XYZ file of C-alpha atoms in Angstrom:
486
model
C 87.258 77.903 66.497
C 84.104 77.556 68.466
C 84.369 77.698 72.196
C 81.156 76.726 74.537
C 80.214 78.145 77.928
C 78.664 75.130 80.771
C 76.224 76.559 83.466
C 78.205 74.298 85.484
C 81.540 72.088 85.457
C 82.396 68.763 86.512
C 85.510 68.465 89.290
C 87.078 66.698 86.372
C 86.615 69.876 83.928
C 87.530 71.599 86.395
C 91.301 69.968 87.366
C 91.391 69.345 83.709
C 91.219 73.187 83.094
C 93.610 73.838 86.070
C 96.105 71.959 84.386
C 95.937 73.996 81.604
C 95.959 76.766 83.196
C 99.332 75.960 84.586
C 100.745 74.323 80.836
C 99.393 77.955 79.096
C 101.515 79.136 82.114
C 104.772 78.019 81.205
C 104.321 78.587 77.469
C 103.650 82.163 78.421
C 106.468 81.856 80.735
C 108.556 80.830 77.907
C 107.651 83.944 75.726
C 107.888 86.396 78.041
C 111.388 85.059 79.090
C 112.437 85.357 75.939
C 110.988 88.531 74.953
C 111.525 90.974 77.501
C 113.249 92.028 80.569
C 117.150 92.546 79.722
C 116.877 91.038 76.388
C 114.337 93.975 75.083
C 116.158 96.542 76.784
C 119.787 95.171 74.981
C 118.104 94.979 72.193
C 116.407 98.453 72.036
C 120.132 99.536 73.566
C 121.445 98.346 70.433
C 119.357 99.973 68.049
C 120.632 103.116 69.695
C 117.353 103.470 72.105
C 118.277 107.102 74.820
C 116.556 107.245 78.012
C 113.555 109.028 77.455
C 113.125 105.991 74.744
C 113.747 103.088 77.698
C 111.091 104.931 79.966
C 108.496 104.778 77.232
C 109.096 101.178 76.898
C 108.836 100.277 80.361
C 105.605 102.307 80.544
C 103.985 101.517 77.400
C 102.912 97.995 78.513
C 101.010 99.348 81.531
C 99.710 102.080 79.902
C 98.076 100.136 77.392
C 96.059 98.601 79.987
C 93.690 101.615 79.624
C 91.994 99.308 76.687
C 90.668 97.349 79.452
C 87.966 99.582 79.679
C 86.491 99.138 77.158
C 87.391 95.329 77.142
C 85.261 95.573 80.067
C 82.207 96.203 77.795
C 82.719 94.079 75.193
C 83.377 91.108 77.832
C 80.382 92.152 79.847
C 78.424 92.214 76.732
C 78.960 89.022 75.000
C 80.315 86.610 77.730
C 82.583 84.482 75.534
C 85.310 84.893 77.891
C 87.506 82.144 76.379
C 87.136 82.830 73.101
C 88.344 86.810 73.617
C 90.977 85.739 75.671
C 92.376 83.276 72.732
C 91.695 85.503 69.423
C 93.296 88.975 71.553
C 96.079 86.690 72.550
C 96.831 85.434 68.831
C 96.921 88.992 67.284
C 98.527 89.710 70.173
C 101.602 87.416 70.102
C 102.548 87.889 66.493
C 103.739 91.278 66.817
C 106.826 89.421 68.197
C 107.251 87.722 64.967
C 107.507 91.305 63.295
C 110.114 92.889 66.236
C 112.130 90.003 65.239
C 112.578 90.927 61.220
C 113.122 94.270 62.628
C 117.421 93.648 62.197
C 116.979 91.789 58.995
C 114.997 94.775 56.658
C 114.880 98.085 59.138
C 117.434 100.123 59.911
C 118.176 101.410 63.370
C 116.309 104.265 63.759
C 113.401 103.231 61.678
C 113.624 99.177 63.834
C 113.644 101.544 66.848
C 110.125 102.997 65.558
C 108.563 100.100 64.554
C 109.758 98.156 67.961
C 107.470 100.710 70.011
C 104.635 100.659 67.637
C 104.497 96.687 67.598
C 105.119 96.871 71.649
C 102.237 99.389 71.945
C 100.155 97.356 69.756
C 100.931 93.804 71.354
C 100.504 95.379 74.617
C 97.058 96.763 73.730
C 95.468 93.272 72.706
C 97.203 91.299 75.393
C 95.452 93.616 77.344
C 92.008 92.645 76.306
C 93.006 89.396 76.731
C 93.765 89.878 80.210
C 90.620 91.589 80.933
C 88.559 87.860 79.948
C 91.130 86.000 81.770
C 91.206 87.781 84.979
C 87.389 87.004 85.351
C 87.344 83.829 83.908
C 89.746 82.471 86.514
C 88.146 84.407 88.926
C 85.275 81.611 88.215
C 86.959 78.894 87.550
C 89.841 78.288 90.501
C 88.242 77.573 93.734
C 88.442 80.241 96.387
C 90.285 78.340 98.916
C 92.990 77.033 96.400
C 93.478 80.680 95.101
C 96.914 80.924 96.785
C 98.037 77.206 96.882
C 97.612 76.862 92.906
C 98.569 80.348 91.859
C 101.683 79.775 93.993
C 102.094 76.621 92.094
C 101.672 77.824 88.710
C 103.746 80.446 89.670
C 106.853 78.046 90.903
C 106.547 75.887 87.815
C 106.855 78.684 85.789
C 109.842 80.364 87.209
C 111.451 77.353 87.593
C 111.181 77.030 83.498
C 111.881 80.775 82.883
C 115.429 80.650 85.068
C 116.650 77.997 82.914
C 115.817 79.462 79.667
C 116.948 82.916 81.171
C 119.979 81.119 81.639
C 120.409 79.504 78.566
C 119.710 82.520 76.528
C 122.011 84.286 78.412
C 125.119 82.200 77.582
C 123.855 81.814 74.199
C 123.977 85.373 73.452
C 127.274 85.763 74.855
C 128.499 82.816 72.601
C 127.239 84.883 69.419
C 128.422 87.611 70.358
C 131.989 85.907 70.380
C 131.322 84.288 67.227
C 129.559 86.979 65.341
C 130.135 90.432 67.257
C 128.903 92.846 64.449
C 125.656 90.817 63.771
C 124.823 90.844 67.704
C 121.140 91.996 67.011
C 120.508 88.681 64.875
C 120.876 86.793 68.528
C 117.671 88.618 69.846
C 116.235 88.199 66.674
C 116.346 84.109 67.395
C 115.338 84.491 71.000
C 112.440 86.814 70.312
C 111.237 83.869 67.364
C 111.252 81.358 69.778
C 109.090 83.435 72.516
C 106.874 83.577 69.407
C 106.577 79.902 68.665
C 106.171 79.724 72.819
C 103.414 81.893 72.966
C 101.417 80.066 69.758
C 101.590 76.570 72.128
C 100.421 78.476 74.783
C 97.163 80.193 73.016
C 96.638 75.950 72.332
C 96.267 75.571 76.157
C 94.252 78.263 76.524
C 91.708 77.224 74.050
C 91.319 73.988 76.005
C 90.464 75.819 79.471
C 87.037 75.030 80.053
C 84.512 78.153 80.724
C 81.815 77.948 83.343
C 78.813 80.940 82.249
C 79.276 84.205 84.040
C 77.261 84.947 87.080
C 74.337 87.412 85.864
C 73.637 89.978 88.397
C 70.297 90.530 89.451
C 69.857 94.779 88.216
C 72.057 95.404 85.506
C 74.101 98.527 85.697
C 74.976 100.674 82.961
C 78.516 100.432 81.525
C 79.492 103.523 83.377
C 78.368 102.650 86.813
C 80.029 99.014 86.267
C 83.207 100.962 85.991
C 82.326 103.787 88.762
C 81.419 101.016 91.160
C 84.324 99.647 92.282
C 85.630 103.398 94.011
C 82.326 103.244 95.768
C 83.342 99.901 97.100
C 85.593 101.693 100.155
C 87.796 98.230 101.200
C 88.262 97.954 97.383
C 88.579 101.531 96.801
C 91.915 101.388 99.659
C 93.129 98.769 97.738
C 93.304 100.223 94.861
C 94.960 103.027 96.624
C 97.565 100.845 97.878
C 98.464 99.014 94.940
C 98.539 102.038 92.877
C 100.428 104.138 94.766
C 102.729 101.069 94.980
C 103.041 99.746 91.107
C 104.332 103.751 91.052
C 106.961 103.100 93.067
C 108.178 100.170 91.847
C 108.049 101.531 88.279
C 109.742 104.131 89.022
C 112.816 102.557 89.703
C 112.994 98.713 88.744
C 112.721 99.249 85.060
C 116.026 101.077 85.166
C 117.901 99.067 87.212
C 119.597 96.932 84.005
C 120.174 100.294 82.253
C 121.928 101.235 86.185
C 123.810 98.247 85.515
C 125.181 98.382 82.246
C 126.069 101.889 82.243
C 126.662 103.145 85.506
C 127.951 99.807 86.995
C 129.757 99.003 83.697
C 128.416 95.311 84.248
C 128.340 92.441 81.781
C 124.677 90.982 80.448
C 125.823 87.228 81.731
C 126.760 88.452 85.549
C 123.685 90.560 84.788
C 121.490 87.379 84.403
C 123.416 86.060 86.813
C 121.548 88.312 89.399
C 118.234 88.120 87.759
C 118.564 83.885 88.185
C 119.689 84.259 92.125
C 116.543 86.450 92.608
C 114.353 84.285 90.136
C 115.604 81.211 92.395
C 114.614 82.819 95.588
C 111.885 83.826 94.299
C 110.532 80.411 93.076
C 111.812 79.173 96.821
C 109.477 81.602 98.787
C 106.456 81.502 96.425
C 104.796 78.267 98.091
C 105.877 79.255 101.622
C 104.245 82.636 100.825
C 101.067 80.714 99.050
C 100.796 78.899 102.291
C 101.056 81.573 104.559
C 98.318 83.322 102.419
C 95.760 80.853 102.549
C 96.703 80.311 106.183
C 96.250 83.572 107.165
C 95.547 86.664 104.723
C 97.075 88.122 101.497
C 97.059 91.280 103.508
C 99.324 90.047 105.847
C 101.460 88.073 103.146
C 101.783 91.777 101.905
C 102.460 93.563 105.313
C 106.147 91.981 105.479
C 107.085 91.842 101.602
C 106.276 94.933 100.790
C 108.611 96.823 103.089
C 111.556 94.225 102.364
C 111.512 95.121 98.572
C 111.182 99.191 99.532
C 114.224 98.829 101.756
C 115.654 97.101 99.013
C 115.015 99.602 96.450
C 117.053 102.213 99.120
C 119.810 100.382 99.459
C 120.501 100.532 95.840
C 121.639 104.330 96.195
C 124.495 102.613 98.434
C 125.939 100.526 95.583
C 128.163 103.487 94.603
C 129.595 105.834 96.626
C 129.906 107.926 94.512
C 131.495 104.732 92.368
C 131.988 101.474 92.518
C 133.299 100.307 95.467
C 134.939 96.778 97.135
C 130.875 96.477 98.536
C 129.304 96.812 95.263
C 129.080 93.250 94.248
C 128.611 91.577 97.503
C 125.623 94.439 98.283
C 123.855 93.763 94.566
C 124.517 89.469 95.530
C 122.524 90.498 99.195
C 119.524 93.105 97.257
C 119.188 90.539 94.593
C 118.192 87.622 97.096
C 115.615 89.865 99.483
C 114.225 91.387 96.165
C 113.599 87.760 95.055
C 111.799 86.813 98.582
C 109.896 90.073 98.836
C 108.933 90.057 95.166
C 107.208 86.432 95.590
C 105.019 87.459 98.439
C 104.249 90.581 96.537
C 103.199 89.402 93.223
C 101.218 86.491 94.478
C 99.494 88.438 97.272
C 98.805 91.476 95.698
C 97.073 89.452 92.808
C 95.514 87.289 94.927
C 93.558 90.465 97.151
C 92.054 91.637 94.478
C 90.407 88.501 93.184
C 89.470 87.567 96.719
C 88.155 91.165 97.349
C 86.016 91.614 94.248
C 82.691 90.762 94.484
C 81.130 87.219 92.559
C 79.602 88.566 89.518
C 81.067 92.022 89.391
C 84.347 90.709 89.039
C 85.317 91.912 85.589
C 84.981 95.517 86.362
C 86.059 95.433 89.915
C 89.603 93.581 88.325
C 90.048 95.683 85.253
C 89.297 99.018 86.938
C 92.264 97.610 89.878
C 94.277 96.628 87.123
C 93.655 100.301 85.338
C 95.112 102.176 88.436
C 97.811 100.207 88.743
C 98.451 100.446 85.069
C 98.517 103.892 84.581
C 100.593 104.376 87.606
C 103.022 101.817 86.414
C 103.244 103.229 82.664
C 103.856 106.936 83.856
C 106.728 106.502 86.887
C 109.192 104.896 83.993
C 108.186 107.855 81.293
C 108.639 110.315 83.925
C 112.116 108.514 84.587
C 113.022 108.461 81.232
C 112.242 112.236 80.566
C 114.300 113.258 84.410
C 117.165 111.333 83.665
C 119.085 113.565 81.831
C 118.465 116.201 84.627
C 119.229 114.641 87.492
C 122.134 112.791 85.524
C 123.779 116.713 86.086
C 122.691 117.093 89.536
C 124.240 115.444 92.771
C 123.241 114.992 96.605
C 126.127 113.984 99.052
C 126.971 113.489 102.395
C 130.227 113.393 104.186
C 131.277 112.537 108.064
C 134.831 113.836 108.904
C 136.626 112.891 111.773
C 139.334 115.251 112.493
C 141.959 114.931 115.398
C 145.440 116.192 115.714
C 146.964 113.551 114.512
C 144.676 112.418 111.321
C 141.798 113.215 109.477
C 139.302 110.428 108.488
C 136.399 111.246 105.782
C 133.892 109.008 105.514
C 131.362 109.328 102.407
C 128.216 108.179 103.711
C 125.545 108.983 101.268
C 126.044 109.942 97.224
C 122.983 110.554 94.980
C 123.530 110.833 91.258
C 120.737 110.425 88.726
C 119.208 106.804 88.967
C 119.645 106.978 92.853
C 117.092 109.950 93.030
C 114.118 107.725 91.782
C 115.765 105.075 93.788
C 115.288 107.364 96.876
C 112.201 108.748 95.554
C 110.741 105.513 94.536
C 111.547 104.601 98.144
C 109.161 107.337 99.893
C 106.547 106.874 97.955
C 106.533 102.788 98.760
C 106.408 104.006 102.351
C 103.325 105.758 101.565
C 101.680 102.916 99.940
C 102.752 100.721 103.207
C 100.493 103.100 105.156
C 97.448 103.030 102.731
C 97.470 99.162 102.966
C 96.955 99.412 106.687
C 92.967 100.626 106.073
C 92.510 97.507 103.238
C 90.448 95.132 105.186
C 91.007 91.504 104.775
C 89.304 88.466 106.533
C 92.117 86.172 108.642
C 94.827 88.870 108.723
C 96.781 88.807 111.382
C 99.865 90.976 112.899
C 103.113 91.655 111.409
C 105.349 89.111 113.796
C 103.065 86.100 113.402
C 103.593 86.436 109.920
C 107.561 86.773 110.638
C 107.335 84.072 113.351
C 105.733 81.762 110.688
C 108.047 82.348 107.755
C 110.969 81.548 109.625
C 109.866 78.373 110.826
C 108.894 77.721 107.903
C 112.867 78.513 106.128
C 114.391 76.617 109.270
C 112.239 73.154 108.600
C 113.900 72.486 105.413
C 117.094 73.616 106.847
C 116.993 71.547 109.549
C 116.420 68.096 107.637
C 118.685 69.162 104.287
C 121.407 66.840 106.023
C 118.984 63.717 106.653
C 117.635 61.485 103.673
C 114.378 62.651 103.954
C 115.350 66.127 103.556
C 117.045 65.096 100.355
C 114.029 62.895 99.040
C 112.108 66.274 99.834
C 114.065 68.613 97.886
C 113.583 65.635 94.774
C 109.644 65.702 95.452
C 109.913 69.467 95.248
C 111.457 69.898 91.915
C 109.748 67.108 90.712
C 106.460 68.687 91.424
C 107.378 71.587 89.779
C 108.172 69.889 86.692
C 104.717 67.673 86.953
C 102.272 69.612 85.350
């Protein structure tokens, strides 16, 4: 395939391209659905995968982010952003084709090997392909839509991904009624189908027009391309922030199915279950938090999603006491819905920041070097998690109130850590820090905390407030039907 670079595109290129952008999205969706979250770590579950094992999944595809720097160079270099972006993606994507012949002609401990090595290596070129795509769209979506059409893209994409979650949920459980001691053929079927996903979506991207990278005046040498970002200091707090926080989350969200299935002694469907509710929220919020963004700031989008998912990551400790209790389920429902608001604002605004923050031109180092940090801080919290498990698994931290009178004596167990609820707490502290360090990130239209609040909740009551009337209804159809309109 040949791909050409314009000096300049047409507003019809340029929607045309958009729209791609958004069909490559759900394709990629798709794959990813398919391919990851509780159906990898099942999978790897099944194949007999310990803890130290999980961690080093969960931080391998961060980790291998570090090929963005040279990605950086060999984008920088040639300027064939498009074309990268589609070959890395194809080599890429096929590893998935291998991980699922892994039940068919490997046994468990040797599928276990080769399932890291093909992770490592799909991770690695998807990677590179990020690296082109992160600048190309950085030239390609215009600035003031950044939040309205990423938003959108991002809503039409979890709307897809929650009903394939869904689906492969209950299809699993249905072969593993049918066929219980060939349970790892089921993931071997969902992980084809990501493949197939993820070939229609390297289609879409090859159809993404490319507009010709801005040429900076003074070239710099690779090394001060990659240097120049911490000398940036708004860009160099950012990076701060965001690193600092990817650690945090990583150090507790990739164990939180493994919390689930062992500690909790939950099912995968009432698993999914939760994943959907937050998914749902999640694609609820993501165009009220795309509005407020362009409105205002991704800064401030950040300022009041950021501490709901820490305080959400806390309250996890509480969902055993020291074991499941009456709460447990009702608590998980509650963390499950604020994780899928706060997650929405997150992910959109944190992405956002740093392609609004990085300068025209310089973007491709400014966004890999961003995306380095808060790689390697990503990839290490899980490893580290994986490799303190086992300790703190023997270690516990408790706290009891006792009310004693003459007649009775009432204990009350208010606080119970055992293993996963260290990194919870942990995890916790450490997103408080990162909520300080995004207070010096400077960010044109930001605004304070309570407008932000102020504004969210009208904006949750107005649909509230006309559900009941026809036009509320004939809303909620436009909604989903834009969703689905791509």
């Amino acid at each position: 395939m040949r791909f050409t670079v314009k000096d300049t595109l047409t507003e019809e290129e340029i929607q045309k391209g958009l729209r791609a952008v958004i069909k490559d999205g759900l394709a990629s969706r798709a794959m990813i659905t398919l391919t990851g979250g509780v159906f990898l770590v099942a999978f790897a579950l099944k194949l007999g995968a310990s803890n130290k094992v999980i961690g080093l999944l969960a931080g391998i595809p961060p980790l291998m982010q570090l090929v963005q720097i040279p990605a950086i160079y060999l984008v920088e270099k040639y300027g064939v952003r498009r074309a990268i972006c589609v070959y890395a993606s194809l080599l890429s994507r096929i590893f998935w084709l291998l991980i699922a012949l892994i039940p068919f002609f490997f046994t468990a401990q040797a599928g276990l090997t080769l399932l890291i090595v093909a992770l490592l290596l799909h991770t690695a070129l998807a990677a590179i392909s990020n690296t082109s795509w992160n600048s190309w769209m950085r030239d390609l979506v215009p600035q003031e839509q950044l939040g309205a059409f990423f938003s959108r893209r991002m809503s039409s994409t979890m709307a897809l991904g929650i009903v394939l979650y869904l689906t492969a949920g209950f299809g699993i459980d249905y072969w593993r009624k049918l066929f219980p001691e060939y349970e790892l053929y089921a993931y071997s079927i969902l992980f084809s189908l990501g493949f197939l996903a993820g070939m229609i979506g390297i289609y879409f991207i090859s159809t993404i027009p490319e507009p010709r990278m801005v040429q900076v005046e003074k070239k710099t040498s690779f090394l001060k391309s990659v240097l120049l970002p911490f000398k940036d200091k708004n860009f160099k707090n950012l990076i701060i922030f965001l690193g600092s926080w990817n650690f945090a989350v990583n150090l507790a969200a990739p164990f939180f199915t493994v919390y689930m299935l062992k500690r909790l002694q939950l099912n995968i469907s009432f698993i999914i279950g939760l994943t959907v509710l937050s998914q749902v929220m999640n694609l609820i919020f993501l165009r009220i938090w795309g509005r407020l963004s362009d409105r205002f700031s991704n800064k401030s989008v950040l300022a009041v999603s950021a501490p709901i998912f820490m305080v959400c990551i806390f309250l996890w400790t509480f969902t055993t006491l020291p074991e499941k209790h009456v709460l447990t389920i009702p608590l998980l429902i509650i963390l499950h819905i604020f994780m899928g608001i706060s997650t929405a604002g997150v992910t959109l605004a944190s992405g956002n920041i740093g392609l609004k923050l990085a300068p025209k031109g310089e973007a491709t180092a400014y966004l890999a070097v961003n995306s380095l940090i808060n790689s390697l801080a990503a990839g290490i919290a899980p490893i580290l998690g994986g490799h303190f498990a086992d300790f703190f698994a023997e270690r516990e931290f408790s706290m009891i109130l006792k009310w004693k009178s003459p007649i009775t004596e009432v204990t009350f167990q208010t606080l119970d850590f055992q293993q996963w609820d260290f990194f919870f707490f942990f995890a916790f502290l450490i997103g408080l820090y990162s909520i300080h360090r995004l207070a010096m990130v400077k960010e044109a239209g930001e605004v304070e905390d309570r407008i932000i609040i102020q504004e969210l909740i009208c904006e949750v009551r107005r649909p509230l407030r006309n559900l009941s009337s026809v036009g509320g209804l004939r809303q909620m159809v436009q909604f989903f039907s834009q969703l689905l309109s791509v």
